[in-house]
CSV table of C-alpha atoms in Angstrom, one decimal:
chain,number,residue,atom,x,y,z
A,224,UNK,CA,-5.7,-28.9,-12.0
A,225,UNK,CA,-4.5,-29.1,-15.6
A,226,UNK,CA,-0.8,-30.1,-15.9
A,227,UNK,CA,1.6,-27.6,-17.3
A,228,UNK,CA,3.0,-28.7,-20.7
A,229,UNK,CA,6.8,-28.2,-20.7
A,230,UNK,CA,7.3,-28.7,-24.5
A,231,UNK,CA,4.3,-30.5,-25.7
A,232,UNK,CA,1.2,-28.3,-25.2
A,233,UNK,CA,1.9,-25.1,-26.9
A,234,UNK,CA,1.1,-23.6,-30.1
A,235,UNK,CA,2.7,-21.4,-32.7
A,236,UNK,CA,5.2,-21.2,-35.5
A,237,UNK,CA,5.2,-18.6,-38.3
A,238,UNK,CA,7.4,-17.4,-41.1
A,239,UNK,CA,6.7,-13.7,-41.3
A,240,UNK,CA,4.3,-11.0,-42.5
A,241,UNK,CA,1.4,-12.5,-44.2
A,242,UNK,CA,3.3,-15.6,-45.1
A,243,UNK,CA,1.5,-18.9,-44.7
A,244,UNK,CA,3.5,-21.7,-43.2
A,245,UNK,CA,3.2,-24.9,-45.1
A,246,UNK,CA,0.3,-27.0,-43.9
A,247,UNK,CA,1.6,-29.8,-41.8
A,248,UNK,CA,-1.3,-32.0,-42.6
A,249,UNK,CA,-4.6,-31.9,-44.5
A,250,UNK,CA,-6.4,-31.6,-41.2
A,251,UNK,CA,-5.0,-28.7,-39.3
A,252,UNK,CA,-5.8,-26.1,-36.6
A,253,UNK,CA,-5.2,-22.7,-38.0
A,254,UNK,CA,-3.8,-20.0,-35.7
A,255,UNK,CA,-3.2,-16.4,-36.7
A,256,UNK,CA,-0.2,-14.7,-35.0
A,257,UNK,CA,-0.8,-10.9,-35.3
A,258,UNK,CA,2.1,-8.8,-34.0
A,259,UNK,CA,4.8,-6.5,-35.3
A,260,UNK,CA,7.3,-8.3,-37.5
A,261,UNK,CA,8.8,-5.1,-39.1
A,262,UNK,CA,9.5,-1.6,-37.9
A,263,UNK,CA,10.2,-0.4,-34.4
A,264,UNK,CA,8.3,-3.2,-32.7
A,265,UNK,CA,9.8,-6.1,-34.7
A,266,UNK,CA,12.5,-7.2,-32.2
A,267,UNK,CA,10.0,-7.9,-29.5
A,268,UNK,CA,7.5,-9.5,-31.9
A,269,UNK,CA,10.2,-11.7,-33.3
A,270,UNK,CA,11.1,-13.0,-29.8
A,271,UNK,CA,7.5,-14.1,-29.3
A,272,UNK,CA,7.4,-15.7,-32.7
A,273,UNK,CA,10.7,-17.6,-32.2
A,274,UNK,CA,9.5,-18.9,-28.8
A,275,UNK,CA,6.2,-20.0,-30.2
A,276,UNK,CA,7.8,-21.7,-33.1
A,277,UNK,CA,10.1,-23.6,-30.8
A,278,UNK,CA,7.1,-24.9,-28.8
A,279,UNK,CA,5.0,-25.6,-31.9
A,280,UNK,CA,7.7,-27.7,-33.4
A,281,UNK,CA,7.6,-30.0,-30.4
A,282,UNK,CA,3.8,-30.2,-30.4
A,283,UNK,CA,3.7,-31.1,-34.0
A,284,UNK,CA,6.5,-33.6,-33.5
A,285,UNK,CA,4.3,-35.4,-31.0
A,286,UNK,CA,1.3,-35.6,-33.2
A,287,UNK,CA,-0.3,-32.2,-32.7
A,288,UNK,CA,-3.6,-31.6,-30.8
A,289,UNK,CA,-6.6,-33.8,-31.2
A,290,UNK,CA,-4.7,-35.7,-33.9
A,291,UNK,CA,-4.3,-32.4,-35.9
A,292,UNK,CA,-1.3,-30.5,-36.7
A,293,UNK,CA,-0.9,-26.8,-36.0
A,294,UNK,CA,-0.8,-24.5,-39.0
A,295,UNK,CA,0.5,-21.0,-38.2
A,296,UNK,CA,-0.1,-18.0,-40.4
A,297,UNK,CA,2.0,-15.0,-39.4
A,298,UNK,CA,0.6,-11.5,-39.9
A,299,UNK,CA,2.7,-8.3,-39.6
A,300,UNK,CA,0.5,-5.6,-38.0
A,301,UNK,CA,3.3,-3.0,-37.9
A,302,UNK,CA,2.1,-2.1,-34.4
A,303,UNK,CA,-0.8,-0.2,-36.0
A,304,UNK,CA,-4.4,-0.7,-34.9
A,305,UNK,CA,-5.6,0.0,-38.4
A,306,UNK,CA,-3.3,-2.4,-40.1
A,307,UNK,CA,-4.1,-5.0,-37.4
A,308,UNK,CA,-7.8,-5.0,-38.2
A,309,UNK,CA,-7.1,-5.5,-41.9
A,310,UNK,CA,-4.8,-8.5,-40.9
A,311,UNK,CA,-7.4,-10.0,-38.5
A,312,UNK,CA,-10.0,-9.9,-41.2
A,313,UNK,CA,-7.6,-11.4,-43.7
A,314,UNK,CA,-6.9,-14.2,-41.2
A,315,UNK,CA,-10.6,-14.9,-40.7
A,316,UNK,CA,-11.1,-15.0,-44.5
A,317,UNK,CA,-8.4,-17.6,-44.6
A,318,UNK,CA,-10.2,-19.8,-42.1
A,319,UNK,CA,-8.5,-18.7,-38.9
A,320,UNK,CA,-10.6,-18.9,-35.8
A,321,UNK,CA,-7.8,-18.3,-33.2
A,322,UNK,CA,-6.1,-14.9,-33.1
A,323,UNK,CA,-3.0,-14.5,-30.9
A,324,UNK,CA,-1.7,-10.9,-30.2
A,325,UNK,CA,0.1,-9.2,-27.4
A,326,UNK,CA,2.3,-6.2,-28.2
A,327,UNK,CA,0.5,-2.9,-27.8
A,328,UNK,CA,-2.7,-2.3,-25.8
A,329,UNK,CA,-4.1,0.1,-28.4
A,330,UNK,CA,-3.8,-2.8,-30.8
A,331,UNK,CA,-5.2,-5.3,-28.4
A,332,UNK,CA,-8.2,-3.1,-27.6
A,333,UNK,CA,-8.9,-2.9,-31.4
A,334,UNK,CA,-8.7,-6.7,-31.7
A,335,UNK,CA,-11.0,-7.2,-28.7
A,336,UNK,CA,-13.7,-4.9,-30.1
A,337,UNK,CA,-13.4,-6.3,-33.6
A,338,UNK,CA,-13.6,-10.0,-32.6
A,339,UNK,CA,-16.6,-9.3,-30.3
A,340,UNK,CA,-18.5,-7.5,-33.0
A,341,UNK,CA,-17.6,-10.1,-35.6
A,342,UNK,CA,-19.0,-12.9,-33.5
A,343,UNK,CA,-22.2,-11.0,-32.8
A,344,UNK,CA,-22.7,-10.6,-36.6
A,345,UNK,CA,-21.6,-14.1,-37.6
A,346,UNK,CA,-23.2,-16.7,-35.3
A,347,UNK,CA,-21.7,-20.2,-35.7
A,348,UNK,CA,-18.4,-18.8,-36.9
A,349,UNK,CA,-16.8,-17.9,-33.6
A,350,UNK,CA,-13.3,-16.3,-33.4
A,351,UNK,CA,-11.4,-16.1,-30.1
A,352,UNK,CA,-8.7,-13.6,-29.2
A,353,UNK,CA,-5.9,-15.0,-27.0
A,354,UNK,CA,-3.9,-12.1,-25.5
A,355,UNK,CA,-0.4,-12.6,-24.1
A,356,UNK,CA,0.8,-9.1,-23.4
A,357,UNK,CA,-1.7,-6.3,-23.9
A,358,UNK,CA,-2.4,-5.2,-20.3
A,359,UNK,CA,-4.5,-2.0,-20.3
A,360,UNK,CA,-6.9,-2.7,-17.5
A,361,UNK,CA,-9.9,-1.5,-19.6
A,362,UNK,CA,-9.6,-4.7,-21.6
A,363,UNK,CA,-10.6,-6.9,-18.6
A,364,UNK,CA,-12.8,-4.3,-16.9
A,365,UNK,CA,-15.3,-1.9,-18.7
A,366,UNK,CA,-14.5,-3.3,-22.2
A,367,UNK,CA,-14.3,-7.0,-21.2
A,368,UNK,CA,-15.4,-9.5,-23.8
A,369,UNK,CA,-16.3,-13.2,-23.6
A,370,UNK,CA,-14.2,-13.8,-26.6
A,371,UNK,CA,-11.0,-12.3,-25.0
A,372,UNK,CA,-8.7,-14.2,-22.6
A,373,UNK,CA,-5.7,-12.5,-21.1
A,374,UNK,CA,-2.6,-14.4,-19.7
A,375,UNK,CA,-0.5,-11.4,-18.6
A,376,UNK,CA,-1.3,-9.6,-15.4
A,377,UNK,CA,-2.9,-6.2,-16.2
A,378,UNK,CA,-1.5,-2.8,-15.2
A,379,UNK,CA,-3.5,-2.7,-11.9
A,380,UNK,CA,-2.3,-6.1,-10.8
A,381,UNK,CA,1.3,-5.4,-11.7
A,382,UNK,CA,1.5,-2.0,-10.2
A,383,UNK,CA,-0.1,-3.2,-7.0
A,384,UNK,CA,2.7,-5.7,-6.6
A,385,UNK,CA,5.4,-3.3,-7.8
A,386,UNK,CA,4.4,-0.4,-5.5
A,387,UNK,CA,4.1,-2.8,-2.6
A,388,UNK,CA,7.7,-3.7,-3.2
A,389,UNK,CA,8.8,-0.1,-3.6
A,390,UNK,CA,7.1,1.1,-0.4
A,391,UNK,CA,9.6,-1.0,1.6
A,392,UNK,CA,12.6,0.7,0.0
A,393,UNK,CA,13.2,3.6,2.3
A,394,UNK,CA,16.0,5.0,0.1
A,395,UNK,CA,13.3,6.0,-2.5
A,396,UNK,CA,12.7,9.7,-2.1
A,397,UNK,CA,12.2,11.1,-5.6
A,398,UNK,CA,10.5,9.2,-8.5
A,399,UNK,CA,10.5,10.1,-12.2
A,400,UNK,CA,7.9,8.5,-14.5
A,401,UNK,CA,8.6,8.1,-18.2
A,402,UNK,CA,6.2,6.2,-20.4
A,403,UNK,CA,5.0,5.7,-24.0
A,404,UNK,CA,2.3,8.1,-25.1
A,405,UNK,CA,-0.7,5.8,-25.6
A,406,UNK,CA,-3.3,4.2,-23.4
A,407,UNK,CA,-1.0,1.7,-21.7
A,408,UNK,CA,1.6,4.3,-20.9
A,409,UNK,CA,-0.9,6.7,-19.4
A,410,UNK,CA,-2.5,3.9,-17.4
A,411,UNK,CA,1.0,3.0,-15.9
A,412,UNK,CA,1.7,6.6,-15.0
A,413,UNK,CA,-1.7,7.4,-13.5
A,414,UNK,CA,-1.9,4.2,-11.5
A,415,UNK,CA,1.7,4.6,-10.2
A,416,UNK,CA,1.1,8.1,-9.0
A,417,UNK,CA,-2.2,7.1,-7.2
A,418,UNK,CA,-0.7,4.0,-5.6
A,419,UNK,CA,2.5,5.7,-4.4
A,420,UNK,CA,0.5,8.6,-3.0
A,421,UNK,CA,-1.5,6.1,-0.9
A,422,UNK,CA,1.4,3.8,0.1
A,423,UNK,CA,4.3,6.3,0.4
A,424,UNK,CA,3.0,9.8,0.5
A,425,UNK,CA,6.5,11.0,1.4
A,426,UNK,CA,7.8,10.1,-2.1
A,427,UNK,CA,8.0,13.1,-4.4
A,428,UNK,CA,7.0,12.6,-8.1
A,429,UNK,CA,9.5,14.9,-9.7
A,430,UNK,CA,8.6,14.1,-13.3
A,431,UNK,CA,5.8,12.5,-15.4
A,432,UNK,CA,6.9,12.3,-19.0
A,433,UNK,CA,5.4,10.8,-22.2
A,434,UNK,CA,7.1,10.2,-25.5
A,435,UNK,CA,5.9,8.8,-28.9
A,436,UNK,CA,5.7,5.0,-29.2
A,437,UNK,CA,8.7,3.4,-30.9
A,438,UNK,CA,9.6,6.6,-32.7
A,439,UNK,CA,12.3,8.1,-30.5
A,440,UNK,CA,15.9,7.1,-31.5
A,441,UNK,CA,17.7,9.4,-29.1
A,442,UNK,CA,16.5,9.5,-25.5
A,443,UNK,CA,19.3,11.8,-24.3
A,444,UNK,CA,17.0,14.9,-23.9
A,445,UNK,CA,14.7,12.8,-21.7
A,446,UNK,CA,17.6,11.5,-19.6
A,447,UNK,CA,18.8,15.1,-19.2
A,448,UNK,CA,15.5,16.0,-17.7
A,449,UNK,CA,15.7,13.0,-15.3
A,450,UNK,CA,19.2,14.0,-14.2
A,451,UNK,CA,18.1,17.6,-13.6
A,452,UNK,CA,15.1,16.5,-11.5
A,453,UNK,CA,17.3,14.9,-8.9
A,454,UNK,CA,15.3,11.6,-9.1
A,455,UNK,CA,16.8,8.6,-7.4
A,456,UNK,CA,14.3,6.2,-9.0
A,457,UNK,CA,12.7,5.8,-12.4
A,458,UNK,CA,9.4,3.9,-13.0
A,459,UNK,CA,8.7,3.0,-16.7
A,460,UNK,CA,6.3,0.8,-18.6
A,461,UNK,CA,8.5,1.1,-21.7
A,462,UNK,CA,9.0,-2.0,-23.8
A,463,UNK,CA,11.0,-3.0,-26.8
A,464,UNK,CA,13.4,-0.5,-28.3
A,465,UNK,CA,11.9,2.3,-26.1
A,466,UNK,CA,13.2,0.5,-23.0
A,467,UNK,CA,16.6,-0.5,-24.5
A,468,UNK,CA,17.4,2.9,-26.0
A,469,UNK,CA,16.2,4.7,-22.8
A,470,UNK,CA,18.6,2.7,-20.6
A,471,UNK,CA,21.4,3.1,-23.2
A,472,UNK,CA,21.0,6.9,-23.0
A,473,UNK,CA,21.1,6.7,-19.2
A,474,UNK,CA,24.4,4.9,-19.5
A,475,UNK,CA,25.8,7.4,-22.0
A,476,UNK,CA,24.9,10.2,-19.6
A,477,UNK,CA,26.2,8.5,-16.5
A,478,UNK,CA,22.8,8.5,-14.8
A,479,UNK,CA,23.0,6.1,-11.8
A,480,UNK,CA,19.4,5.6,-10.5
A,481,UNK,CA,17.3,2.6,-9.7
A,482,UNK,CA,14.8,1.5,-12.4
A,483,UNK,CA,11.5,-0.3,-11.9
A,484,UNK,CA,10.1,-1.9,-15.0
A,485,UNK,CA,7.9,-4.6,-16.5
A,486,UNK,CA,9.9,-5.2,-19.7
A,487,UNK,CA,13.7,-4.7,-19.1
A,488,UNK,CA,14.3,-8.3,-20.1
A,489,UNK,CA,13.1,-7.7,-23.7
A,490,UNK,CA,15.3,-7.6,-26.8
A,491,UNK,CA,18.3,-5.3,-26.2
A,492,UNK,CA,17.4,-4.5,-22.6
A,493,UNK,CA,19.9,-6.7,-20.8
A,494,UNK,CA,22.7,-5.6,-23.1
A,495,UNK,CA,21.8,-1.9,-22.5
A,496,UNK,CA,21.8,-2.5,-18.7
A,497,UNK,CA,25.2,-4.2,-18.7
A,498,UNK,CA,26.7,-1.5,-21.0
A,499,UNK,CA,25.3,1.2,-18.7
A,500,UNK,CA,27.0,-0.5,-15.8
A,501,UNK,CA,23.8,-0.7,-13.6
A,502,UNK,CA,24.4,-3.8,-11.5
A,503,UNK,CA,21.5,-4.7,-9.3
A,504,UNK,CA,19.8,-1.4,-10.1
A,505,UNK,CA,17.2,-2.5,-12.7
A,506,UNK,CA,14.2,-4.4,-11.5
A,507,UNK,CA,11.6,-6.2,-13.5
A,508,UNK,CA,8.2,-7.6,-12.5
A,509,UNK,CA,7.2,-10.7,-14.5
A,510,UNK,CA,5.5,-14.1,-14.2
A,511,UNK,CA,8.8,-15.8,-14.3
A,512,UNK,CA,12.5,-15.6,-15.3
A,513,UNK,CA,15.0,-18.1,-16.4
A,514,UNK,CA,16.9,-18.5,-13.1
A,515,UNK,CA,13.8,-19.5,-11.1
A,516,UNK,CA,14.9,-22.8,-9.4
A,517,UNK,CA,12.3,-25.0,-11.1
A,518,UNK,CA,13.9,-27.9,-12.9
A,519,UNK,CA,11.3,-28.7,-15.5
A,520,UNK,CA,11.3,-25.1,-16.8
A,521,UNK,CA,15.1,-24.9,-16.6
A,522,UNK,CA,15.4,-27.9,-18.9
A,523,UNK,CA,13.2,-26.2,-21.4
A,524,UNK,CA,15.3,-23.0,-21.1
A,525,UNK,CA,18.5,-25.0,-21.9
A,526,UNK,CA,16.8,-26.6,-25.0
A,527,UNK,CA,15.6,-23.2,-26.1
A,528,UNK,CA,18.9,-21.3,-25.8
A,529,UNK,CA,20.6,-24.2,-27.6
A,530,UNK,CA,18.5,-23.2,-30.6
A,531,UNK,CA,18.4,-19.4,-30.0
A,532,UNK,CA,21.9,-18.8,-28.6
A,533,UNK,CA,21.5,-15.2,-27.3
A,534,UNK,CA,17.8,-15.2,-26.6
A,535,UNK,CA,16.0,-15.9,-23.3
A,536,UNK,CA,12.6,-17.4,-22.8
A,537,UNK,CA,11.0,-14.0,-22.5
A,538,UNK,CA,7.3,-15.0,-22.4
A,539,UNK,CA,6.8,-17.9,-19.9
A,540,UNK,CA,3.1,-17.0,-20.1
A,541,UNK,CA,3.0,-18.3,-23.6
A,542,UNK,CA,3.5,-21.8,-22.3
A,543,UNK,CA,0.6,-21.2,-19.9
A,544,UNK,CA,-1.6,-19.8,-22.7
A,545,UNK,CA,-1.0,-22.5,-25.2
A,546,UNK,CA,-1.0,-25.3,-22.6
A,547,UNK,CA,-4.3,-24.2,-21.3
A,548,UNK,CA,-5.9,-23.7,-24.7
A,549,UNK,CA,-4.9,-27.1,-25.9
A,550,UNK,CA,-6.1,-28.7,-22.6
A,551,UNK,CA,-9.4,-26.9,-23.2
A,552,UNK,CA,-9.6,-28.3,-26.7
A,553,UNK,CA,-9.0,-31.8,-25.5
A,554,UNK,CA,-11.7,-31.4,-22.8
A,555,UNK,CA,-14.1,-30.1,-25.4
A,556,UNK,CA,-12.9,-32.6,-28.0
A,557,UNK,CA,-13.0,-29.6,-30.4
A,558,UNK,CA,-10.9,-26.8,-31.8
A,559,UNK,CA,-14.0,-24.7,-32.3
A,560,UNK,CA,-13.7,-21.6,-30.0
A,561,UNK,CA,-17.4,-21.7,-29.2
A,562,UNK,CA,-16.8,-25.2,-27.7
A,563,UNK,CA,-13.4,-24.8,-26.0
A,564,UNK,CA,-13.8,-21.3,-24.6
A,565,UNK,CA,-16.1,-22.4,-21.8
A,566,UNK,CA,-13.5,-24.9,-20.7
A,567,UNK,CA,-11.0,-22.1,-20.1
A,568,UNK,CA,-13.3,-20.3,-17.6
A,569,UNK,CA,-12.1,-21.1,-14.1
A,570,UNK,CA,-9.4,-23.5,-15.3
A,571,UNK,CA,-6.6,-24.1,-12.8
A,572,UNK,CA,-3.1,-24.6,-14.2
A,573,UNK,CA,0.4,-25.4,-12.9
A,574,UNK,CA,2.4,-22.5,-14.3
A,575,UNK,CA,5.4,-23.1,-16.5
A,576,UNK,CA,7.9,-20.9,-14.7
A,577,UNK,CA,7.5,-22.4,-11.2
A,578,UNK,CA,4.9,-25.1,-11.2
A,579,UNK,CA,2.7,-23.2,-8.8
A,580,UNK,CA,-1.0,-22.9,-9.5
A,581,UNK,CA,-2.7,-20.2,-11.4
A,582,UNK,CA,-6.2,-19.9,-12.6
A,583,UNK,CA,-8.4,-18.1,-15.3
A,584,UNK,CA,-11.0,-16.0,-13.5
A,585,UNK,CA,-14.4,-16.6,-15.0
A,586,UNK,CA,-15.6,-13.1,-14.2
A,587,UNK,CA,-13.3,-11.2,-16.6
A,588,UNK,CA,-11.1,-13.9,-18.3
A,589,UNK,CA,-8.0,-12.6,-16.5
A,590,UNK,CA,-5.4,-15.2,-15.6
A,591,UNK,CA,-3.9,-15.0,-12.1
A,592,UNK,CA,-0.5,-16.5,-11.3
A,593,UNK,CA,2.5,-16.0,-9.1
A,594,UNK,CA,4.6,-12.9,-9.9
A,595,UNK,CA,8.3,-12.3,-9.4
A,596,UNK,CA,10.4,-9.2,-8.8
A,597,UNK,CA,13.8,-9.9,-10.2
A,598,UNK,CA,16.9,-7.7,-10.4
A,599,UNK,CA,19.6,-7.8,-13.1
A,600,UNK,CA,23.3,-8.3,-12.3
A,601,UNK,CA,26.2,-10.6,-11.7
A,602,UNK,CA,25.3,-14.3,-11.1
A,603,UNK,CA,26.2,-17.1,-8.9
A,604,UNK,CA,26.8,-19.7,-11.6
A,605,UNK,CA,26.0,-22.6,-9.4
A,606,UNK,CA,22.5,-21.5,-8.5
A,607,UNK,CA,21.8,-19.0,-11.3
A,608,UNK,CA,23.0,-20.6,-14.5
A,609,UNK,CA,21.4,-18.4,-17.2
A,610,UNK,CA,22.7,-15.1,-18.3
A,611,UNK,CA,20.9,-12.9,-20.8
A,612,UNK,CA,22.1,-11.9,-24.3
A,613,UNK,CA,25.6,-13.2,-23.5
A,614,UNK,CA,26.2,-10.4,-21.1
A,615,UNK,CA,27.4,-12.6,-18.2
A,616,UNK,CA,24.6,-11.0,-16.1
A,617,UNK,CA,21.1,-12.3,-15.5
A,618,UNK,CA,17.9,-12.0,-13.6
A,619,UNK,CA,17.9,-12.9,-9.8
A,620,UNK,CA,15.1,-13.2,-7.3
A,621,UNK,CA,14.2,-10.0,-5.4
A,622,UNK,CA,10.7,-11.0,-4.3
A,623,UNK,CA,7.9,-13.5,-4.9
A,624,UNK,CA,4.3,-12.6,-4.9
A,625,UNK,CA,2.0,-15.6,-4.6
A,626,UNK,CA,-1.1,-16.0,-6.7
A,627,UNK,CA,-3.4,-15.1,-3.7
A,628,UNK,CA,-1.7,-11.8,-3.3
A,629,UNK,CA,-2.2,-10.8,-6.9
A,630,UNK,CA,-6.0,-10.9,-6.9
A,631,UNK,CA,-7.4,-7.5,-7.9
A,632,UNK,CA,-11.1,-6.7,-8.3
A,633,UNK,CA,-12.8,-6.2,-11.7
A,634,UNK,CA,-15.6,-4.1,-12.9
A,635,UNK,CA,-16.3,-6.4,-15.9
A,636,UNK,CA,-19.9,-7.2,-16.6
A,637,UNK,CA,-19.4,-10.2,-18.9
A,638,UNK,CA,-21.9,-10.6,-21.7
A,639,UNK,CA,-22.0,-14.2,-22.6
A,640,UNK,CA,-23.4,-15.7,-25.8
A,641,UNK,CA,-26.8,-17.3,-25.6
């Protein structure tokens, strides 16, 4: 099993939209980071960039990978699929063969299709797409691509775990769904309805609402509908400002329900939960959180927050992604995607957050790992040392789902290059 890199085997730094970081050496490995760095998605994109910059600084300080330094070129996609494709082509024109993207499944689907077609038309010039957050199941099912690898659990995997947890909560009687109006949001809503109907047919779905992606600044009308429905529980796939502003509006309206989320830990989320006074009422399903009792990861968390005072390590999976990719490069003795991509297939890896084993499934290039349900509230400082956004509150363990219990079938029919 490949060993998890704590600080030394990860990958990115970047300076902003279309700005090329200074080359660290004449012989470098170029990586294009394509995510929102302006507009409504900027806060969540910047968190990823900061985290990756932190890790990359350590990698380069230790000599880089294969004796090469990492050169990061940041591209602002403004959370637009159309802008993204322009930026990906620009990256390729500048010699980038590794594209990293995560925020927005509509964006991710566009990148996946573009990279696949590009490689078909340009043999010998392979580009690989490393996905850390776009989780529409179609990306690793019917639209799966050899040139796409996904390190975040997809919607089906996450909701299987989340609804298994919810079905044990007998106090859940009425559920309201609210999601962003694009492919990912609809996938969350449809899958939640189907799984709850199967596992808890007594639960009433009293609302199923969609809203524009990162365009709503006042969620009070939506919260009014939730209050009027009599819901005791909200399930949402919202992320970024759409999650933080939704919870803020709930606090302003005095809505006291339980929340089940994937992304409540993102920028502004913890602050909104604390201000809404929702102790132990907001749950989040992730591949890790800062208060997991795993010493190697906690040492990195301390070093990270010493640099970014009010910011958590929000993407533990980025350590998994970059650690595995650099391990694959070393095994292949090459930074050429055509040579290192086969090394990723089936790779086992000790995950950053807990040290427990995960693996990259060859069939669909979906990474499987332990998942954790955590809840946000007051901490026991002795055993839970990390708060979020200087709120005094933090994430605490509610349930652990081992890797073997996250396995979910795929319909992928992988077409591999000759």
